[in-house]
């Protein structure tokens, strides 16, 4: 089988891109390696960010580990549920996750449920912790999505744009090859190539942009859960269009609508509205608190000025009274022995 991957409009040609490597007779896929590296780096970011924010790192570590386990289960069950025809003849294949078959939104749902349960037991704020955890998820996606390159999956329809990717027809699943791809096959050296959108690359770049935006928004967040909701909305926006391009999407039974595309649209709209409403309410509450503080300050200043005026008025009234009393006490006419003139007029004896 030809294992080359080409990016003709970029002038890049990789003659051999393997799917896995054998270590002591055990096959390790590059897809799995990249997923693991993404999870480890994402976990490291979450723990370090918790430390920077003076939060309990052990809680984040424990929550993330639980979320990874429940997320893995959720991702597998979600894929199986919407690909039941592949497994109903051999149910034991459900447990063979090494053969592929994981759905991101199932993993996200499973991970969120596991994390929420952990927070409820520990009496912690799920939305507060989800703000930091969502950024760790993005790091995992930025790196993990490159595993699709080695697996030759998660690609889009035919294209001839500058990022167009060429894959040998024999290296991809036939069910993912559309009529437009077959009509535009490119043959070189006896090998037929399909030319497609590298959706994995689009999504990785989108997640990188979203991660950088969340770093900025995190410094300006107004309520717990804002970053998590922004992540869901922002990722949903990008994923909606990526799913539009893909040919391997899971469909809602009985329809031609992609389940991930429907979920993406719902997340973008619902979470976007919730963030907008909650931020508006938070701004109004902050403005109200500021106005009350200003009113309280003005009232205190006014009371202080009035007290000062009363003190000054009281002092002014006291001064004349004191002066009058002093004059009366010091007057010669009031002395017991009479005035000095009276003494001088008396004859000597």
mmCIF file of C-alpha atoms in Angstrom:
data_model
loop_
_atom_site.group_PDB
_atom_site.id
_atom_site.type_symbol
_atom_site.label_atom_id
_atom_site.label_comp_id
_atom_site.label_asym_id
_atom_site.label_seq_id
_atom_site.Cartn_x
_atom_site.Cartn_y
_atom_site.Cartn_z
ATOM 1 C CA UNK A 1 0.000 0.000 0.000
ATOM 2 C CA UNK A 2 1.264 3.465 -0.893
ATOM 3 C CA UNK A 3 1.829 5.425 2.358
ATOM 4 C CA UNK A 4 2.585 8.834 0.867
ATOM 5 C CA UNK A 5 0.802 12.102 1.632
ATOM 6 C CA UNK A 6 1.118 15.137 -0.594
ATOM 7 C CA UNK A 7 0.275 18.830 -0.381
ATOM 8 C CA UNK A 8 0.805 19.760 -4.048
ATOM 9 C CA UNK A 9 -0.029 23.457 -3.872
ATOM 10 C CA UNK A 10 2.437 23.890 -1.009
ATOM 11 C CA UNK A 11 5.109 21.821 -2.727
ATOM 12 C CA UNK A 12 5.199 19.261 0.111
ATOM 13 C CA UNK A 13 5.536 15.537 -0.576
ATOM 14 C CA UNK A 14 5.918 12.977 2.211
ATOM 15 C CA UNK A 15 6.794 9.653 0.610
ATOM 16 C CA UNK A 16 6.126 7.564 3.675
ATOM 17 C CA UNK A 17 3.853 8.442 6.587
ATOM 18 C CA UNK A 18 3.298 5.361 8.714
ATOM 19 C CA UNK A 19 0.256 4.696 10.854
ATOM 20 C CA UNK A 20 2.055 3.018 13.731
ATOM 21 C CA UNK A 21 5.322 1.814 15.178
ATOM 22 C CA UNK A 22 6.092 -1.541 16.773
ATOM 23 C CA UNK A 23 7.699 -1.562 20.232
ATOM 24 C CA UNK A 24 8.684 -5.020 21.532
ATOM 25 C CA UNK A 25 6.101 -6.560 19.264
ATOM 26 C CA UNK A 26 3.341 -4.233 20.448
ATOM 27 C CA UNK A 27 1.869 -1.903 17.840
ATOM 28 C CA UNK A 28 1.519 1.704 18.927
ATOM 29 C CA UNK A 29 -0.394 4.023 16.613
ATOM 30 C CA UNK A 30 0.764 7.573 16.068
ATOM 31 C CA UNK A 31 -2.858 8.601 16.494
ATOM 32 C CA UNK A 32 -2.847 7.194 20.014
ATOM 33 C CA UNK A 33 0.527 8.761 20.797
ATOM 34 C CA UNK A 34 -0.663 12.227 19.759
ATOM 35 C CA UNK A 35 -3.896 11.847 21.701
ATOM 36 C CA UNK A 36 -1.891 10.865 24.799
ATOM 37 C CA UNK A 37 0.565 13.742 24.376
ATOM 38 C CA UNK A 38 -2.332 16.170 23.968
ATOM 39 C CA UNK A 39 -4.011 14.900 27.122
ATOM 40 C CA UNK A 40 -0.810 15.107 29.170
ATOM 41 C CA UNK A 41 -0.047 18.658 28.034
ATOM 42 C CA UNK A 42 -3.660 19.685 28.575
ATOM 43 C CA UNK A 43 -3.601 18.237 32.082
ATOM 44 C CA UNK A 44 -0.309 20.013 32.827
ATOM 45 C CA UNK A 45 -1.791 23.327 31.706
ATOM 46 C CA UNK A 46 -4.877 22.854 33.895
ATOM 47 C CA UNK A 47 -2.810 22.092 36.998
ATOM 48 C CA UNK A 48 -0.400 24.996 36.410
ATOM 49 C CA UNK A 49 -3.258 27.403 35.737
ATOM 50 C CA UNK A 50 -4.947 26.289 38.958
ATOM 51 C CA UNK A 51 -1.711 27.014 40.832
ATOM 52 C CA UNK A 52 -1.442 30.452 39.226
ATOM 53 C CA UNK A 53 -5.000 31.245 40.326
ATOM 54 C CA UNK A 54 -4.316 29.982 43.891
ATOM 55 C CA UNK A 55 -6.792 27.130 43.517
ATOM 56 C CA UNK A 56 -6.439 23.562 44.794
ATOM 57 C CA UNK A 57 -4.335 21.698 42.213
ATOM 58 C CA UNK A 58 -5.232 18.276 43.620
ATOM 59 C CA UNK A 59 -8.923 18.905 42.951
ATOM 60 C CA UNK A 60 -8.208 19.755 39.332
ATOM 61 C CA UNK A 61 -5.944 16.746 38.915
ATOM 62 C CA UNK A 62 -8.521 14.361 40.371
ATOM 63 C CA UNK A 63 -11.362 15.873 38.364
ATOM 64 C CA UNK A 64 -9.406 15.693 35.106
ATOM 65 C CA UNK A 65 -8.447 12.048 35.573
ATOM 66 C CA UNK A 66 -12.070 11.099 36.261
ATOM 67 C CA UNK A 67 -13.223 13.149 33.267
ATOM 68 C CA UNK A 68 -10.708 11.398 30.990
ATOM 69 C CA UNK A 69 -12.033 7.963 31.993
ATOM 70 C CA UNK A 70 -15.711 8.874 31.649
ATOM 71 C CA UNK A 71 -14.916 10.828 28.486
ATOM 72 C CA UNK A 72 -13.294 7.793 26.877
ATOM 73 C CA UNK A 73 -16.351 5.687 27.682
ATOM 74 C CA UNK A 74 -18.680 8.388 26.388
ATOM 75 C CA UNK A 75 -16.751 8.828 23.143
ATOM 76 C CA UNK A 76 -16.896 5.114 22.395
ATOM 77 C CA UNK A 77 -20.571 4.679 23.294
ATOM 78 C CA UNK A 78 -21.576 7.724 21.250
ATOM 79 C CA UNK A 79 -19.815 6.375 18.170
ATOM 80 C CA UNK A 80 -21.288 2.905 18.601
ATOM 81 C CA UNK A 81 -24.797 4.307 19.085
ATOM 82 C CA UNK A 82 -24.700 6.132 15.751
ATOM 83 C CA UNK A 83 -22.810 3.360 13.919
ATOM 84 C CA UNK A 84 -24.804 0.446 15.249
ATOM 85 C CA UNK A 85 -24.905 -1.338 11.897
ATOM 86 C CA UNK A 86 -21.158 -1.933 12.197
ATOM 87 C CA UNK A 87 -21.477 -3.661 15.579
ATOM 88 C CA UNK A 88 -24.848 -5.388 15.767
ATOM 89 C CA UNK A 89 -23.404 -8.480 14.090
ATOM 90 C CA UNK A 90 -20.445 -8.669 16.504
ATOM 91 C CA UNK A 91 -21.151 -6.962 19.817
ATOM 92 C CA UNK A 92 -17.726 -7.805 21.234
ATOM 93 C CA UNK A 93 -16.192 -5.383 18.734
ATOM 94 C CA UNK A 94 -17.660 -2.599 20.805
ATOM 95 C CA UNK A 95 -14.865 -3.168 23.319
ATOM 96 C CA UNK A 96 -12.146 -3.121 20.656
ATOM 97 C CA UNK A 97 -11.473 0.607 20.783
ATOM 98 C CA UNK A 98 -8.004 0.127 19.257
ATOM 99 C CA UNK A 99 -9.667 -0.446 15.890
ATOM 100 C CA UNK A 100 -10.951 3.140 15.952
ATOM 101 C CA UNK A 101 -14.380 4.596 16.415
ATOM 102 C CA UNK A 102 -14.505 7.511 18.857
ATOM 103 C CA UNK A 103 -16.763 10.561 18.749
ATOM 104 C CA UNK A 104 -15.587 13.835 20.259
ATOM 105 C CA UNK A 105 -18.978 15.080 21.443
ATOM 106 C CA UNK A 106 -19.595 11.777 23.207
ATOM 107 C CA UNK A 107 -16.275 12.218 24.978
ATOM 108 C CA UNK A 108 -17.105 15.801 25.879
ATOM 109 C CA UNK A 109 -20.476 14.787 27.300
ATOM 110 C CA UNK A 110 -19.031 11.833 29.217
ATOM 111 C CA UNK A 111 -16.184 13.930 30.588
ATOM 112 C CA UNK A 112 -18.525 16.733 31.650
ATOM 113 C CA UNK A 113 -20.807 14.282 33.469
ATOM 114 C CA UNK A 114 -17.860 12.708 35.291
ATOM 115 C CA UNK A 115 -16.455 16.122 36.258
ATOM 116 C CA UNK A 116 -19.866 17.393 37.400
ATOM 117 C CA UNK A 117 -20.355 14.314 39.588
ATOM 118 C CA UNK A 118 -16.915 14.809 41.133
ATOM 119 C CA UNK A 119 -17.655 18.478 41.862
ATOM 120 C CA UNK A 120 -21.014 17.623 43.403
ATOM 121 C CA UNK A 121 -19.453 15.062 45.737
ATOM 122 C CA UNK A 122 -16.644 17.434 46.696
ATOM 123 C CA UNK A 123 -19.036 20.412 46.910
ATOM 124 C CA UNK A 124 -17.030 22.414 44.383
ATOM 125 C CA UNK A 125 -18.168 24.799 41.652
ATOM 126 C CA UNK A 126 -18.281 22.815 38.412
ATOM 127 C CA UNK A 127 -18.591 25.912 36.222
ATOM 128 C CA UNK A 128 -15.617 27.585 37.881
ATOM 129 C CA UNK A 129 -13.411 24.523 37.357
ATOM 130 C CA UNK A 130 -14.759 23.997 33.839
ATOM 131 C CA UNK A 131 -13.418 27.427 32.861
ATOM 132 C CA UNK A 132 -9.860 26.216 33.345
ATOM 133 C CA UNK A 133 -10.477 22.639 32.195
ATOM 134 C CA UNK A 134 -11.924 23.760 28.851
ATOM 135 C CA UNK A 135 -8.594 25.343 27.943
ATOM 136 C CA UNK A 136 -6.835 22.073 28.694
ATOM 137 C CA UNK A 137 -9.309 20.326 26.372
ATOM 138 C CA UNK A 138 -8.369 22.736 23.591
ATOM 139 C CA UNK A 139 -4.679 21.911 23.986
ATOM 140 C CA UNK A 140 -5.542 18.237 23.627
ATOM 141 C CA UNK A 141 -7.528 18.988 20.473
ATOM 142 C CA UNK A 142 -4.811 21.149 18.929
ATOM 143 C CA UNK A 143 -2.329 18.280 19.187
ATOM 144 C CA UNK A 144 -4.621 15.261 18.986
ATOM 145 C CA UNK A 145 -6.242 16.297 15.714
ATOM 146 C CA UNK A 146 -2.939 15.677 13.927
ATOM 147 C CA UNK A 147 -3.444 11.999 14.591
ATOM 148 C CA UNK A 148 -6.032 12.071 11.785
ATOM 149 C CA UNK A 149 -3.210 12.803 9.355
ATOM 150 C CA UNK A 150 -1.555 9.474 10.168
ATOM 151 C CA UNK A 151 -4.885 7.647 10.075
ATOM 152 C CA UNK A 152 -5.913 9.246 6.756
ATOM 153 C CA UNK A 153 -9.310 10.209 8.140
ATOM 154 C CA UNK A 154 -11.411 13.255 9.027
ATOM 155 C CA UNK A 155 -10.813 14.802 5.615
ATOM 156 C CA UNK A 156 -13.275 16.800 3.549
ATOM 157 C CA UNK A 157 -14.607 16.904 0.023
ATOM 158 C CA UNK A 158 -12.603 17.522 -3.132
ATOM 159 C CA UNK A 159 -10.819 20.867 -3.297
ATOM 160 C CA UNK A 160 -8.017 22.565 -5.162
ATOM 161 C CA UNK A 161 -7.275 25.295 -2.642
ATOM 162 C CA UNK A 162 -3.791 26.133 -1.440
ATOM 163 C CA UNK A 163 -3.998 23.627 1.457
ATOM 164 C CA UNK A 164 -5.370 20.757 -0.637
ATOM 165 C CA UNK A 165 -4.118 17.333 0.502
ATOM 166 C CA UNK A 166 -3.620 14.264 -1.700
ATOM 167 C CA UNK A 167 -4.098 10.763 -0.268
ATOM 168 C CA UNK A 168 -3.674 7.428 -2.097
ATOM 169 C CA UNK A 169 -7.094 6.007 -2.921
ATOM 170 C CA UNK A 170 -6.001 2.640 -1.561
ATOM 171 C CA UNK A 171 -5.127 4.169 1.849
ATOM 172 C CA UNK A 172 -8.603 5.458 2.731
ATOM 173 C CA UNK A 173 -11.903 3.741 3.469
ATOM 174 C CA UNK A 174 -13.988 3.423 0.327
ATOM 175 C CA UNK A 175 -17.113 4.628 2.104
ATOM 176 C CA UNK A 176 -15.491 8.013 2.659
ATOM 177 C CA UNK A 177 -14.673 8.589 -1.010
ATOM 178 C CA UNK A 178 -17.331 10.723 -2.685
ATOM 179 C CA UNK A 179 -18.272 10.885 -6.352
ATOM 180 C CA UNK A 180 -16.610 14.309 -6.628
ATOM 181 C CA UNK A 181 -13.343 12.797 -5.394
ATOM 182 C CA UNK A 182 -13.542 9.951 -7.904
ATOM 183 C CA UNK A 183 -14.263 12.344 -10.735
ATOM 184 C CA UNK A 184 -11.108 14.308 -9.865
ATOM 185 C CA UNK A 185 -8.685 11.457 -9.215
ATOM 186 C CA UNK A 186 -5.058 12.294 -9.863
ATOM 187 C CA UNK A 187 -2.773 9.502 -11.054
ATOM 188 C CA UNK A 188 0.994 9.703 -10.576
ATOM 189 C CA UNK A 189 3.459 6.842 -10.898
ATOM 190 C CA UNK A 190 0.623 4.365 -11.211
ATOM 191 C CA UNK A 191 -0.998 5.513 -7.951
ATOM 192 C CA UNK A 192 -4.411 7.179 -7.838
ATOM 193 C CA UNK A 193 -4.818 10.017 -5.374
ATOM 194 C CA UNK A 194 -7.874 11.799 -4.043
ATOM 195 C CA UNK A 195 -7.454 15.522 -3.432
ATOM 196 C CA UNK A 196 -9.344 16.765 -0.385
ATOM 197 C CA UNK A 197 -9.737 19.368 2.335
ATOM 198 C CA UNK A 198 -7.355 18.649 5.259
ATOM 199 C CA UNK A 199 -10.118 19.168 7.818
ATOM 200 C CA UNK A 200 -7.864 17.990 10.650
ATOM 201 C CA UNK A 201 -5.583 20.952 9.897
ATOM 202 C CA UNK A 202 -8.473 23.420 9.790
ATOM 203 C CA UNK A 203 -9.766 22.206 13.129
ATOM 204 C CA UNK A 204 -6.347 22.247 14.786
ATOM 205 C CA UNK A 205 -5.763 25.841 13.670
ATOM 206 C CA UNK A 206 -9.265 26.846 14.752
ATOM 207 C CA UNK A 207 -8.675 25.375 18.207
ATOM 208 C CA UNK A 208 -5.379 27.261 18.455
ATOM 209 C CA UNK A 209 -7.110 30.550 17.634
ATOM 210 C CA UNK A 210 -9.888 29.780 20.103
ATOM 211 C CA UNK A 211 -7.328 28.943 22.817
ATOM 212 C CA UNK A 212 -5.600 32.305 22.355
ATOM 213 C CA UNK A 213 -8.944 34.102 22.503
ATOM 214 C CA UNK A 214 -9.892 32.293 25.706
ATOM 215 C CA UNK A 215 -6.627 33.399 27.285
ATOM 216 C CA UNK A 216 -7.688 36.999 26.655
ATOM 217 C CA UNK A 217 -11.324 36.482 27.696
ATOM 218 C CA UNK A 218 -10.286 34.717 30.904
ATOM 219 C CA UNK A 219 -8.793 37.944 32.211
ATOM 220 C CA UNK A 220 -12.074 39.756 31.583
ATOM 221 C CA UNK A 221 -14.604 37.115 32.628
ATOM 222 C CA UNK A 222 -17.558 38.305 34.685
ATOM 223 C CA UNK A 223 -19.040 35.039 35.955
ATOM 224 C CA UNK A 224 -18.047 31.434 36.595
ATOM 225 C CA UNK A 225 -18.641 29.289 33.532
ATOM 226 C CA UNK A 226 -18.159 32.087 31.021
ATOM 227 C CA UNK A 227 -14.968 30.624 29.534
ATOM 228 C CA UNK A 228 -16.492 27.139 29.355
ATOM 229 C CA UNK A 229 -19.578 28.475 27.572
ATOM 230 C CA UNK A 230 -17.440 30.531 25.204
ATOM 231 C CA UNK A 231 -15.425 27.415 24.434
ATOM 232 C CA UNK A 232 -18.565 25.423 23.625
ATOM 233 C CA UNK A 233 -19.957 28.213 21.473
ATOM 234 C CA UNK A 234 -16.690 28.956 19.673
ATOM 235 C CA UNK A 235 -15.838 25.324 19.029
ATOM 236 C CA UNK A 236 -19.393 24.646 17.907
ATOM 237 C CA UNK A 237 -19.128 27.433 15.332
ATOM 238 C CA UNK A 238 -15.991 26.012 13.767
ATOM 239 C CA UNK A 239 -17.048 22.378 14.007
ATOM 240 C CA UNK A 240 -20.334 23.158 12.218
ATOM 241 C CA UNK A 241 -18.446 24.146 9.062
ATOM 242 C CA UNK A 242 -15.845 21.394 9.395
ATOM 243 C CA UNK A 243 -18.620 18.815 9.565
ATOM 244 C CA UNK A 244 -20.111 20.346 6.438
ATOM 245 C CA UNK A 245 -16.904 19.458 4.584
ATOM 246 C CA UNK A 246 -16.358 15.966 5.978
ATOM 247 C CA UNK A 247 -17.493 12.800 4.238
ATOM 248 C CA UNK A 248 -17.223 10.471 7.244
ATOM 249 C CA UNK A 249 -19.729 12.181 9.536
ATOM 250 C CA UNK A 250 -22.136 10.268 11.740
ATOM 251 C CA UNK A 251 -25.753 10.789 10.692
ATOM 252 C CA UNK A 252 -28.928 11.073 12.705
ATOM 253 C CA UNK A 253 -30.748 7.794 11.965
ATOM 254 C CA UNK A 254 -33.194 8.133 9.084
ATOM 255 C CA UNK A 255 -31.813 11.490 7.964
ATOM 256 C CA UNK A 256 -28.888 12.942 6.060
ATOM 257 C CA UNK A 257 -28.100 15.369 8.888
ATOM 258 C CA UNK A 258 -24.810 14.942 10.701
ATOM 259 C CA UNK A 259 -25.294 14.503 14.435
ATOM 260 C CA UNK A 260 -22.111 16.455 15.255
ATOM 261 C CA UNK A 261 -23.193 19.257 12.942
ATOM 262 C CA UNK A 262 -26.570 19.509 14.688
ATOM 263 C CA UNK A 263 -24.918 19.521 18.116
ATOM 264 C CA UNK A 264 -22.421 22.158 16.955
ATOM 265 C CA UNK A 265 -25.169 24.473 15.739
ATOM 266 C CA UNK A 266 -27.084 24.052 19.008
ATOM 267 C CA UNK A 267 -23.990 24.742 21.129
ATOM 268 C CA UNK A 268 -23.088 27.847 19.164
ATOM 269 C CA UNK A 269 -26.581 29.350 19.412
ATOM 270 C CA UNK A 270 -27.528 28.325 22.962
ATOM 271 C CA UNK A 271 -24.183 28.959 24.644
ATOM 272 C CA UNK A 272 -23.687 32.184 22.703
ATOM 273 C CA UNK A 273 -27.051 33.501 23.899
ATOM 274 C CA UNK A 274 -26.420 32.419 27.498
ATOM 275 C CA UNK A 275 -23.028 34.168 27.577
ATOM 276 C CA UNK A 276 -24.478 37.356 26.097
ATOM 277 C CA UNK A 277 -27.398 37.449 28.542
ATOM 278 C CA UNK A 278 -25.293 36.626 31.607
ATOM 279 C CA UNK A 279 -22.603 39.176 30.704
ATOM 280 C CA UNK A 280 -25.253 41.854 30.196
ATOM 281 C CA UNK A 281 -26.805 41.047 33.568
ATOM 282 C CA UNK A 282 -23.380 40.993 35.215
ATOM 283 C CA UNK A 283 -22.584 44.434 33.770
ATOM 284 C CA UNK A 284 -25.882 45.832 35.028
ATOM 285 C CA UNK A 285 -25.291 44.382 38.496
ATOM 286 C CA UNK A 286 -21.772 45.831 38.536
ATOM 287 C CA UNK A 287 -23.077 49.254 37.456
ATOM 288 C CA UNK A 288 -25.770 49.090 40.156
ATOM 289 C CA UNK A 289 -23.218 48.201 42.832
ATOM 290 C CA UNK A 290 -20.983 51.032 41.668
ATOM 291 C CA UNK A 291 -23.878 53.484 41.785
ATOM 292 C CA UNK A 292 -24.807 52.358 45.284
ATOM 293 C CA UNK A 293 -21.217 52.743 46.450
ATOM 294 C CA UNK A 294 -21.124 56.243 44.995
ATOM 295 C CA UNK A 295 -24.426 57.116 46.688
ATOM 296 C CA UNK A 296 -23.180 55.749 50.008
ATOM 297 C CA UNK A 297 -19.967 57.721 49.654
ATOM 298 C CA UNK A 298 -21.851 60.913 48.840
ATOM 299 C CA UNK A 299 -24.164 60.357 51.827
ATOM 300 C CA UNK A 300 -21.170 59.894 54.141
ATOM 301 C CA UNK A 301 -19.507 63.007 52.752
ATOM 302 C CA UNK A 302 -22.697 65.029 53.197
ATOM 303 C CA UNK A 303 -23.139 63.785 56.769
ATOM 304 C CA UNK A 304 -19.526 64.671 57.542
ATOM 305 C CA UNK A 305 -19.953 68.202 56.159
ATOM 306 C CA UNK A 306 -23.160 68.736 58.134
ATOM 307 C CA UNK A 307 -21.485 67.535 61.322
ATOM 308 C CA UNK A 308 -18.581 69.909 60.685
ATOM 309 C CA UNK A 309 -20.972 72.821 60.163
ATOM 310 C CA UNK A 310 -22.819 72.018 63.410
ATOM 311 C CA UNK A 311 -19.561 71.873 65.313
ATOM 312 C CA UNK A 312 -18.473 75.241 63.912
ATOM 313 C CA UNK A 313 -21.818 76.876 64.725
ATOM 314 C CA UNK A 314 -21.705 75.552 68.302
ATOM 315 C CA UNK A 315 -18.202 76.930 68.843
ATOM 316 C CA UNK A 316 -19.165 80.382 67.550
ATOM 317 C CA UNK A 317 -22.098 80.657 69.968
ATOM 318 C CA UNK A 318 -19.960 79.575 72.915
ATOM 319 C CA UNK A 319 -17.271 82.241 72.428
ATOM 320 C CA UNK A 320 -19.492 85.359 73.085
ATOM 321 C CA UNK A 321 -20.976 83.773 76.183
ATOM 322 C CA UNK A 322 -17.539 83.136 77.586
ATOM 323 C CA UNK A 323 -16.433 86.703 76.836
ATOM 324 C CA UNK A 324 -19.530 88.143 78.528
ATOM 325 C CA UNK A 325 -18.908 86.052 81.625
ATOM 326 C CA UNK A 326 -15.291 87.227 81.757
ATOM 327 C CA UNK A 327 -16.297 90.902 81.516
ATOM 328 C CA UNK A 328 -18.789 90.543 84.354
ATOM 329 C CA UNK A 329 -16.256 88.801 86.546
ATOM 330 C CA UNK A 330 -13.521 91.413 85.936
ATOM 331 C CA UNK A 331 -15.674 94.631 86.379
ATOM 332 C CA UNK A 332 -14.527 96.931 89.301
ATOM 333 C CA UNK A 333 -18.127 97.862 90.059
ATOM 334 C CA UNK A 334 -18.814 94.315 91.102
ATOM 335 C CA UNK A 335 -15.927 94.068 93.620
ATOM 336 C CA UNK A 336 -17.050 93.569 97.285
ATOM 337 C CA UNK A 337 -15.082 96.481 98.600
ATOM 338 C CA UNK A 338 -16.502 99.077 96.280
ATOM 339 C CA UNK A 339 -14.739 100.979 93.586
ATOM 340 C CA UNK A 340 -11.277 102.536 93.849
ATOM 341 C CA UNK A 341 -12.743 106.047 93.688
ATOM 342 C CA UNK A 342 -14.928 105.386 96.726
ATOM 343 C CA UNK A 343 -11.895 104.383 98.777
ATOM 344 C CA UNK A 344 -10.021 107.517 97.791
ATOM 345 C CA UNK A 345 -12.905 109.818 98.908
ATOM 346 C CA UNK A 346 -13.041 108.427 102.451
ATOM 347 C CA UNK A 347 -11.204 110.616 105.106
ATOM 348 C CA UNK A 348 -8.330 109.329 107.032
ATOM 349 C CA UNK A 349 -8.945 108.490 110.638
#
